[in-house]
Amino acid sequence: DHIIDCQSVGLYTPVTVTLPLTPEDGREVIITNSDGSCGLGTTVTFNGNGKNVNGAATQVIANSPYFYKVLIFVSATNQWVMS
């Protein structure tokens, strides 16, 4: 439904992805790093924008070049679930 590609951010450059404010149930957001630039020393923070992400306000992944994350909004629990 929505794809964000964190390309060419550079080493040690933090990235914050803010998720939609009013998502519908089942909405999918795909976040990827297709060029591998989110590598050594890079952190990617997923900000739930008022909704939890896997039970917390934010989720962080670090040192993960070529990552591919799918987040699905579940209205029953009012949070994003990351796979």
PDB file of N, CA and C in Angstrom:
ATOM      1  N   ASP A   1       0.821  -1.190   0.000  1.00  0.00           N
ATOM      2  CA  ASP A   1       0.000   0.000   0.000  1.00  0.00           C
ATOM      3  C   ASP A   1       0.864   1.251   0.000  1.00  0.00           C
ATOM      4  N   HIS A   2       1.945   1.240   0.746  1.00  0.00           N
ATOM      5  CA  HIS A   2       2.828   2.397   0.812  1.00  0.00           C
ATOM      6  C   HIS A   2       4.260   1.881   0.972  1.00  0.00           C
ATOM      7  N   ILE A   3       5.145   2.272   0.083  1.00  0.00           N
ATOM      8  CA  ILE A   3       6.528   1.785   0.131  1.00  0.00           C
ATOM      9  C   ILE A   3       7.464   2.961   0.361  1.00  0.00           C
ATOM     10  N   ILE A   4       8.344   2.804   1.334  1.00  0.00           N
ATOM     11  CA  ILE A   4       9.364   3.803   1.626  1.00  0.00           C
ATOM     12  C   ILE A   4      10.715   3.125   1.450  1.00  0.00           C
ATOM     13  N   ASP A   5      11.561   3.682   0.608  1.00  0.00           N
ATOM     14  CA  ASP A   5      12.886   3.117   0.382  1.00  0.00           C
ATOM     15  C   ASP A   5      13.934   4.085   0.930  1.00  0.00           C
ATOM     16  N   CYS A   6      14.643   3.658   1.946  1.00  0.00           N
ATOM     17  CA  CYS A   6      15.675   4.488   2.589  1.00  0.00           C
ATOM     18  C   CYS A   6      16.992   4.294   1.850  1.00  0.00           C
ATOM     19  N   GLN A   7      17.116   4.867   0.668  1.00  0.00           N
ATOM     20  CA  GLN A   7      18.324   4.707  -0.142  1.00  0.00           C
ATOM     21  C   GLN A   7      19.324   5.812   0.138  1.00  0.00           C
ATOM     22  N   SER A   8      20.561   5.445   0.017  1.00  0.00           N
ATOM     23  CA  SER A   8      21.681   6.389   0.029  1.00  0.00           C
ATOM     24  C   SER A   8      21.672   7.357   1.204  1.00  0.00           C
ATOM     25  N   VAL A   9      21.373   6.835   2.382  1.00  0.00           N
ATOM     26  CA  VAL A   9      21.379   7.713   3.553  1.00  0.00           C
ATOM     27  C   VAL A   9      22.782   7.880   4.122  1.00  0.00           C
ATOM     28  N   GLY A  10      23.659   6.945   3.831  1.00  0.00           N
ATOM     29  CA  GLY A  10      25.039   7.051   4.302  1.00  0.00           C
ATOM     30  C   GLY A  10      25.248   6.374   5.646  1.00  0.00           C
ATOM     31  N   LEU A  11      26.471   6.008   5.892  1.00  0.00           N
ATOM     32  CA  LEU A  11      26.816   5.359   7.147  1.00  0.00           C
ATOM     33  C   LEU A  11      26.642   6.332   8.302  1.00  0.00           C
ATOM     34  N   TYR A  12      26.230   5.813   9.429  1.00  0.00           N
ATOM     35  CA  TYR A  12      26.074   6.572  10.671  1.00  0.00           C
ATOM     36  C   TYR A  12      25.034   7.690  10.579  1.00  0.00           C
ATOM     37  N   THR A  13      24.153   7.643   9.586  1.00  0.00           N
ATOM     38  CA  THR A  13      23.118   8.657   9.443  1.00  0.00           C
ATOM     39  C   THR A  13      21.796   8.088   9.948  1.00  0.00           C
ATOM     40  N   PRO A  14      21.259   8.623  11.042  1.00  0.00           N
ATOM     41  CA  PRO A  14      19.990   8.098  11.549  1.00  0.00           C
ATOM     42  C   PRO A  14      18.826   8.440  10.629  1.00  0.00           C
ATOM     43  N   VAL A  15      17.868   7.531  10.558  1.00  0.00           N
ATOM     44  CA  VAL A  15      16.680   7.720   9.732  1.00  0.00           C
ATOM     45  C   VAL A  15      15.463   7.518  10.630  1.00  0.00           C
ATOM     46  N   THR A  16      14.481   8.408  10.530  1.00  0.00           N
ATOM     47  CA  THR A  16      13.219   8.227  11.243  1.00  0.00           C
ATOM     48  C   THR A  16      12.100   8.124  10.218  1.00  0.00           C
ATOM     49  N   VAL A  17      11.321   7.058  10.328  1.00  0.00           N
ATOM     50  CA  VAL A  17      10.161   6.856   9.469  1.00  0.00           C
ATOM     51  C   VAL A  17       8.932   7.071  10.344  1.00  0.00           C
ATOM     52  N   THR A  18       8.149   8.102  10.032  1.00  0.00           N
ATOM     53  CA  THR A  18       6.930   8.383  10.786  1.00  0.00           C
ATOM     54  C   THR A  18       5.753   7.762  10.040  1.00  0.00           C
ATOM     55  N   LEU A  19       5.047   6.891  10.738  1.00  0.00           N
ATOM     56  CA  LEU A  19       3.940   6.167  10.126  1.00  0.00           C
ATOM     57  C   LEU A  19       2.694   7.054  10.039  1.00  0.00           C
ATOM     58  N   PRO A  20       1.731   6.689   9.182  1.00  0.00           N
ATOM     59  CA  PRO A  20       0.534   7.514   9.000  1.00  0.00           C
ATOM     60  C   PRO A  20      -0.233   7.756  10.308  1.00  0.00           C
ATOM     61  N   LEU A  21      -0.797   8.948  10.421  1.00  0.00           N
ATOM     62  CA  LEU A  21      -1.507   9.364  11.630  1.00  0.00           C
ATOM     63  C   LEU A  21      -2.836   8.641  11.810  1.00  0.00           C
ATOM     64  N   THR A  22      -3.581   8.442  10.746  1.00  0.00           N
ATOM     65  CA  THR A  22      -4.907   7.819  10.846  1.00  0.00           C
ATOM     66  C   THR A  22      -5.019   6.632   9.886  1.00  0.00           C
ATOM     67  N   PRO A  23      -4.323   5.548  10.194  1.00  0.00           N
ATOM     68  CA  PRO A  23      -4.356   4.388   9.304  1.00  0.00           C
ATOM     69  C   PRO A  23      -5.669   3.614   9.432  1.00  0.00           C
ATOM     70  N   GLU A  24      -6.070   2.980   8.350  1.00  0.00           N
ATOM     71  CA  GLU A  24      -7.221   2.098   8.359  1.00  0.00           C
ATOM     72  C   GLU A  24      -6.767   0.700   8.747  1.00  0.00           C
ATOM     73  N   ASP A  25      -7.680  -0.087   9.285  1.00  0.00           N
ATOM     74  CA  ASP A  25      -7.370  -1.462   9.670  1.00  0.00           C
ATOM     75  C   ASP A  25      -6.813  -2.222   8.467  1.00  0.00           C
ATOM     76  N   GLY A  26      -5.709  -2.894   8.679  1.00  0.00           N
ATOM     77  CA  GLY A  26      -5.086  -3.691   7.628  1.00  0.00           C
ATOM     78  C   GLY A  26      -4.145  -2.923   6.714  1.00  0.00           C
ATOM     79  N   ARG A  27      -4.000  -1.634   6.940  1.00  0.00           N
ATOM     80  CA  ARG A  27      -3.094  -0.850   6.095  1.00  0.00           C
ATOM     81  C   ARG A  27      -1.673  -1.381   6.223  1.00  0.00           C
ATOM     82  N   GLU A  28      -1.013  -1.540   5.107  1.00  0.00           N
ATOM     83  CA  GLU A  28       0.364  -2.017   5.082  1.00  0.00           C
ATOM     84  C   GLU A  28       1.302  -0.900   4.670  1.00  0.00           C
ATOM     85  N   VAL A  29       2.426  -0.831   5.352  1.00  0.00           N
ATOM     86  CA  VAL A  29       3.499   0.070   4.973  1.00  0.00           C
ATOM     87  C   VAL A  29       4.753  -0.790   4.866  1.00  0.00           C
ATOM     88  N   ILE A  30       5.422  -0.693   3.734  1.00  0.00           N
ATOM     89  CA  ILE A  30       6.649  -1.460   3.504  1.00  0.00           C
ATOM     90  C   ILE A  30       7.812  -0.489   3.534  1.00  0.00           C
ATOM     91  N   ILE A  31       8.801  -0.799   4.349  1.00  0.00           N
ATOM     92  CA  ILE A  31       9.998   0.029   4.443  1.00  0.00           C
ATOM     93  C   ILE A  31      11.183  -0.856   4.108  1.00  0.00           C
ATOM     94  N   THR A  32      12.006  -0.393   3.180  1.00  0.00           N
ATOM     95  CA  THR A  32      13.129  -1.198   2.726  1.00  0.00           C
ATOM     96  C   THR A  32      14.374  -0.338   2.560  1.00  0.00           C
ATOM     97  N   ASN A  33      15.493  -0.998   2.431  1.00  0.00           N
ATOM     98  CA  ASN A  33      16.754  -0.331   2.136  1.00  0.00           C
ATOM     99  C   ASN A  33      17.405  -1.100   0.997  1.00  0.00           C
ATOM    100  N   SER A  34      16.936  -0.834  -0.215  1.00  0.00           N
ATOM    101  CA  SER A  34      17.314  -1.642  -1.367  1.00  0.00           C
ATOM    102  C   SER A  34      18.763  -1.497  -1.797  1.00  0.00           C
ATOM    103  N   ASP A  35      19.407  -0.380  -1.431  1.00  0.00           N
ATOM    104  CA  ASP A  35      20.801  -0.222  -1.853  1.00  0.00           C
ATOM    105  C   ASP A  35      21.807  -0.553  -0.745  1.00  0.00           C
ATOM    106  N   GLY A  36      21.323  -0.968   0.426  1.00  0.00           N
ATOM    107  CA  GLY A  36      22.219  -1.387   1.504  1.00  0.00           C
ATOM    108  C   GLY A  36      22.894  -0.263   2.249  1.00  0.00           C
ATOM    109  N   SER A  37      22.488   0.981   2.005  1.00  0.00           N
ATOM    110  CA  SER A  37      23.180   2.113   2.627  1.00  0.00           C
ATOM    111  C   SER A  37      22.896   2.272   4.125  1.00  0.00           C
ATOM    112  N   CYS A  38      21.855   1.635   4.624  1.00  0.00           N
ATOM    113  CA  CYS A  38      21.586   1.678   6.073  1.00  0.00           C
ATOM    114  C   CYS A  38      22.403   0.575   6.737  1.00  0.00           C
ATOM    115  N   GLY A  39      23.667   0.742   6.719  1.00  0.00           N
ATOM    116  CA  GLY A  39      24.557  -0.287   7.229  1.00  0.00           C
ATOM    117  C   GLY A  39      25.196   0.097   8.535  1.00  0.00           C
ATOM    118  N   LEU A  40      26.463  -0.090   8.632  1.00  0.00           N
ATOM    119  CA  LEU A  40      27.244   0.113   9.838  1.00  0.00           C
ATOM    120  C   LEU A  40      26.926   1.445  10.508  1.00  0.00           C
ATOM    121  N   GLY A  41      26.488   1.384  11.743  1.00  0.00           N
ATOM    122  CA  GLY A  41      26.256   2.583  12.531  1.00  0.00           C
ATOM    123  C   GLY A  41      24.971   3.327  12.234  1.00  0.00           C
ATOM    124  N   THR A  42      24.166   2.820  11.315  1.00  0.00           N
ATOM    125  CA  THR A  42      22.922   3.491  10.963  1.00  0.00           C
ATOM    126  C   THR A  42      21.771   2.905  11.762  1.00  0.00           C
ATOM    127  N   THR A  43      20.955   3.775  12.338  1.00  0.00           N
ATOM    128  CA  THR A  43      19.744   3.320  13.022  1.00  0.00           C
ATOM    129  C   THR A  43      18.524   3.840  12.273  1.00  0.00           C
ATOM    130  N   VAL A  44      17.519   3.000  12.192  1.00  0.00           N
ATOM    131  CA  VAL A  44      16.248   3.385  11.594  1.00  0.00           C
ATOM    132  C   VAL A  44      15.202   3.280  12.694  1.00  0.00           C
ATOM    133  N   THR A  45      14.528   4.392  12.968  1.00  0.00           N
ATOM    134  CA  THR A  45      13.496   4.432  13.995  1.00  0.00           C
ATOM    135  C   THR A  45      12.134   4.504  13.319  1.00  0.00           C
ATOM    136  N   PHE A  46      11.249   3.615  13.734  1.00  0.00           N
ATOM    137  CA  PHE A  46       9.871   3.629  13.251  1.00  0.00           C
ATOM    138  C   PHE A  46       9.022   4.309  14.308  1.00  0.00           C
ATOM    139  N   ASN A  47       8.493   5.484  13.982  1.00  0.00           N
ATOM    140  CA  ASN A  47       7.671   6.270  14.894  1.00  0.00           C
ATOM    141  C   ASN A  47       6.205   5.981  14.591  1.00  0.00           C
ATOM    142  N   GLY A  48       5.474   5.494  15.582  1.00  0.00           N
ATOM    143  CA  GLY A  48       4.081   5.110  15.392  1.00  0.00           C
ATOM    144  C   GLY A  48       3.111   6.267  15.233  1.00  0.00           C
ATOM    145  N   ASN A  49       3.566   7.505  15.412  1.00  0.00           N
ATOM    146  CA  ASN A  49       2.730   8.686  15.215  1.00  0.00           C
ATOM    147  C   ASN A  49       1.470   8.620  16.086  1.00  0.00           C
ATOM    148  N   GLY A  50       1.675   8.284  17.360  1.00  0.00           N
ATOM    149  CA  GLY A  50       0.566   8.183  18.306  1.00  0.00           C
ATOM    150  C   GLY A  50       0.042   6.771  18.484  1.00  0.00           C
ATOM    151  N   LYS A  51       0.497   5.856  17.658  1.00  0.00           N
ATOM    152  CA  LYS A  51       0.113   4.441  17.770  1.00  0.00           C
ATOM    153  C   LYS A  51       1.370   3.647  18.121  1.00  0.00           C
ATOM    154  N   ASN A  52       1.200   2.563  18.850  1.00  0.00           N
ATOM    155  CA  ASN A  52       2.358   1.726  19.171  1.00  0.00           C
ATOM    156  C   ASN A  52       2.821   0.933  17.955  1.00  0.00           C
ATOM    157  N   VAL A  53       4.093   0.575  17.998  1.00  0.00           N
ATOM    158  CA  VAL A  53       4.690  -0.313  17.007  1.00  0.00           C
ATOM    159  C   VAL A  53       5.213  -1.510  17.789  1.00  0.00           C
ATOM    160  N   ASN A  54       4.582  -2.649  17.611  1.00  0.00           N
ATOM    161  CA  ASN A  54       4.932  -3.850  18.387  1.00  0.00           C
ATOM    162  C   ASN A  54       4.951  -3.567  19.890  1.00  0.00           C
ATOM    163  N   GLY A  55       3.979  -2.810  20.378  1.00  0.00           N
ATOM    164  CA  GLY A  55       3.831  -2.587  21.817  1.00  0.00           C
ATOM    165  C   GLY A  55       4.589  -1.405  22.385  1.00  0.00           C
ATOM    166  N   ALA A  56       5.316  -0.663  21.571  1.00  0.00           N
ATOM    167  CA  ALA A  56       6.072   0.489  22.065  1.00  0.00           C
ATOM    168  C   ALA A  56       5.839   1.684  21.126  1.00  0.00           C
ATOM    169  N   ALA A  57       6.091   2.889  21.636  1.00  0.00           N
ATOM    170  CA  ALA A  57       5.874   4.093  20.827  1.00  0.00           C
ATOM    171  C   ALA A  57       6.756   4.113  19.584  1.00  0.00           C
ATOM    172  N   THR A  58       7.960   3.573  19.705  1.00  0.00           N
ATOM    173  CA  THR A  58       8.871   3.485  18.564  1.00  0.00           C
ATOM    174  C   THR A  58       9.563   2.133  18.570  1.00  0.00           C
ATOM    175  N   GLN A  59      10.064   1.749  17.424  1.00  0.00           N
ATOM    176  CA  GLN A  59      10.897   0.562  17.285  1.00  0.00           C
ATOM    177  C   GLN A  59      12.141   0.981  16.526  1.00  0.00           C
ATOM    178  N   VAL A  60      13.276   0.436  16.921  1.00  0.00           N
ATOM    179  CA  VAL A  60      14.542   0.805  16.286  1.00  0.00           C
ATOM    180  C   VAL A  60      15.219  -0.446  15.748  1.00  0.00           C
ATOM    181  N   ILE A  61      15.722  -0.347  14.526  1.00  0.00           N
ATOM    182  CA  ILE A  61      16.610  -1.387  14.007  1.00  0.00           C
ATOM    183  C   ILE A  61      17.932  -0.710  13.692  1.00  0.00           C
ATOM    184  N   ALA A  62      18.999  -1.424  13.858  1.00  0.00           N
ATOM    185  CA  ALA A  62      20.327  -0.840  13.652  1.00  0.00           C
ATOM    186  C   ALA A  62      21.202  -1.806  12.861  1.00  0.00           C
ATOM    187  N   ASN A  63      22.136  -1.219  12.123  1.00  0.00           N
ATOM    188  CA  ASN A  63      23.129  -2.000  11.384  1.00  0.00           C
ATOM    189  C   ASN A  63      22.483  -3.096  10.536  1.00  0.00           C
ATOM    190  N   SER A  64      21.464  -2.719   9.784  1.00  0.00           N
ATOM    191  CA  SER A  64      20.711  -3.704   9.007  1.00  0.00           C
ATOM    192  C   SER A  64      20.632  -3.318   7.527  1.00  0.00           C
ATOM    193  N   PRO A  65      21.742  -3.442   6.802  1.00  0.00           N
ATOM    194  CA  PRO A  65      21.669  -3.125   5.375  1.00  0.00           C
ATOM    195  C   PRO A  65      20.710  -4.082   4.671  1.00  0.00           C
ATOM    196  N   TYR A  66      20.076  -3.606   3.644  1.00  0.00           N
ATOM    197  CA  TYR A  66      19.144  -4.384   2.829  1.00  0.00           C
ATOM    198  C   TYR A  66      17.927  -4.881   3.596  1.00  0.00           C
ATOM    199  N   PHE A  67      17.525  -4.179   4.657  1.00  0.00           N
ATOM    200  CA  PHE A  67      16.370  -4.636   5.417  1.00  0.00           C
ATOM    201  C   PHE A  67      15.090  -4.458   4.593  1.00  0.00           C
ATOM    202  N   TYR A  68      14.068  -5.220   4.985  1.00  0.00           N
ATOM    203  CA  TYR A  68      12.748  -5.165   4.374  1.00  0.00           C
ATOM    204  C   TYR A  68      11.753  -5.427   5.487  1.00  0.00           C
ATOM    205  N   LYS A  69      10.989  -4.423   5.859  1.00  0.00           N
ATOM    206  CA  LYS A  69      10.037  -4.552   6.957  1.00  0.00           C
ATOM    207  C   LYS A  69       8.643  -4.238   6.457  1.00  0.00           C
ATOM    208  N   VAL A  70       7.688  -5.037   6.889  1.00  0.00           N
ATOM    209  CA  VAL A  70       6.288  -4.793   6.587  1.00  0.00           C
ATOM    210  C   VAL A  70       5.594  -4.476   7.902  1.00  0.00           C
ATOM    211  N   LEU A  71       4.894  -3.359   7.943  1.00  0.00           N
ATOM    212  CA  LEU A  71       4.115  -2.983   9.117  1.00  0.00           C
ATOM    213  C   LEU A  71       2.646  -2.996   8.718  1.00  0.00           C
ATOM    214  N   ILE A  72       1.830  -3.624   9.538  1.00  0.00           N
ATOM    215  CA  ILE A  72       0.393  -3.728   9.284  1.00  0.00           C
ATOM    216  C   ILE A  72      -0.334  -3.132  10.479  1.00  0.00           C
ATOM    217  N   PHE A  73      -1.292  -2.245  10.206  1.00  0.00           N
ATOM    218  CA  PHE A  73      -2.036  -1.637  11.296  1.00  0.00           C
ATOM    219  C   PHE A  73      -3.211  -2.531  11.678  1.00  0.00           C
ATOM    220  N   VAL A  74      -3.324  -2.802  12.989  1.00  0.00           N
ATOM    221  CA  VAL A  74      -4.395  -3.633  13.535  1.00  0.00           C
ATOM    222  C   VAL A  74      -5.259  -2.740  14.420  1.00  0.00           C
ATOM    223  N   SER A  75      -6.462  -2.430  13.952  1.00  0.00           N
ATOM    224  CA  SER A  75      -7.300  -1.491  14.695  1.00  0.00           C
ATOM    225  C   SER A  75      -7.789  -2.079  16.016  1.00  0.00           C
ATOM    226  N   ALA A  76      -7.929  -3.392  16.114  1.00  0.00           N
ATOM    227  CA  ALA A  76      -8.409  -4.019  17.351  1.00  0.00           C
ATOM    228  C   ALA A  76      -7.474  -3.740  18.513  1.00  0.00           C
ATOM    229  N   THR A  77      -6.183  -3.621  18.238  1.00  0.00           N
ATOM    230  CA  THR A  77      -5.198  -3.332  19.281  1.00  0.00           C
ATOM    231  C   THR A  77      -4.617  -1.916  19.158  1.00  0.00           C
ATOM    232  N   ASN A  78      -5.079  -1.181  18.129  1.00  0.00           N
ATOM    233  CA  ASN A  78      -4.641   0.193  17.877  1.00  0.00           C
ATOM    234  C   ASN A  78      -3.127   0.318  17.795  1.00  0.00           C
ATOM    235  N   GLN A  79      -2.516  -0.625  17.062  1.00  0.00           N
ATOM    236  CA  GLN A  79      -1.060  -0.563  16.909  1.00  0.00           C
ATOM    237  C   GLN A  79      -0.616  -1.136  15.583  1.00  0.00           C
ATOM    238  N   TRP A  80       0.628  -0.805  15.248  1.00  0.00           N
ATOM    239  CA  TRP A  80       1.302  -1.356  14.083  1.00  0.00           C
ATOM    240  C   TRP A  80       2.021  -2.623  14.503  1.00  0.00           C
ATOM    241  N   VAL A  81       1.936  -3.648  13.667  1.00  0.00           N
ATOM    242  CA  VAL A  81       2.642  -4.902  13.908  1.00  0.00           C
ATOM    243  C   VAL A  81       3.696  -5.018  12.828  1.00  0.00           C
ATOM    244  N   MET A  82       4.940  -5.200  13.258  1.00  0.00           N
ATOM    245  CA  MET A  82       6.068  -5.298  12.322  1.00  0.00           C
ATOM    246  C   MET A  82       6.441  -6.747  12.100  1.00  0.00           C
ATOM    247  N   SER A  83       6.642  -7.085  10.839  1.00  0.00           N
ATOM    248  CA  SER A  83       7.115  -8.437  10.539  1.00  0.00           C
ATOM    249  C   SER A  83       8.426  -8.371   9.807  1.00  0.00           C
TER     250      SER A  83
END
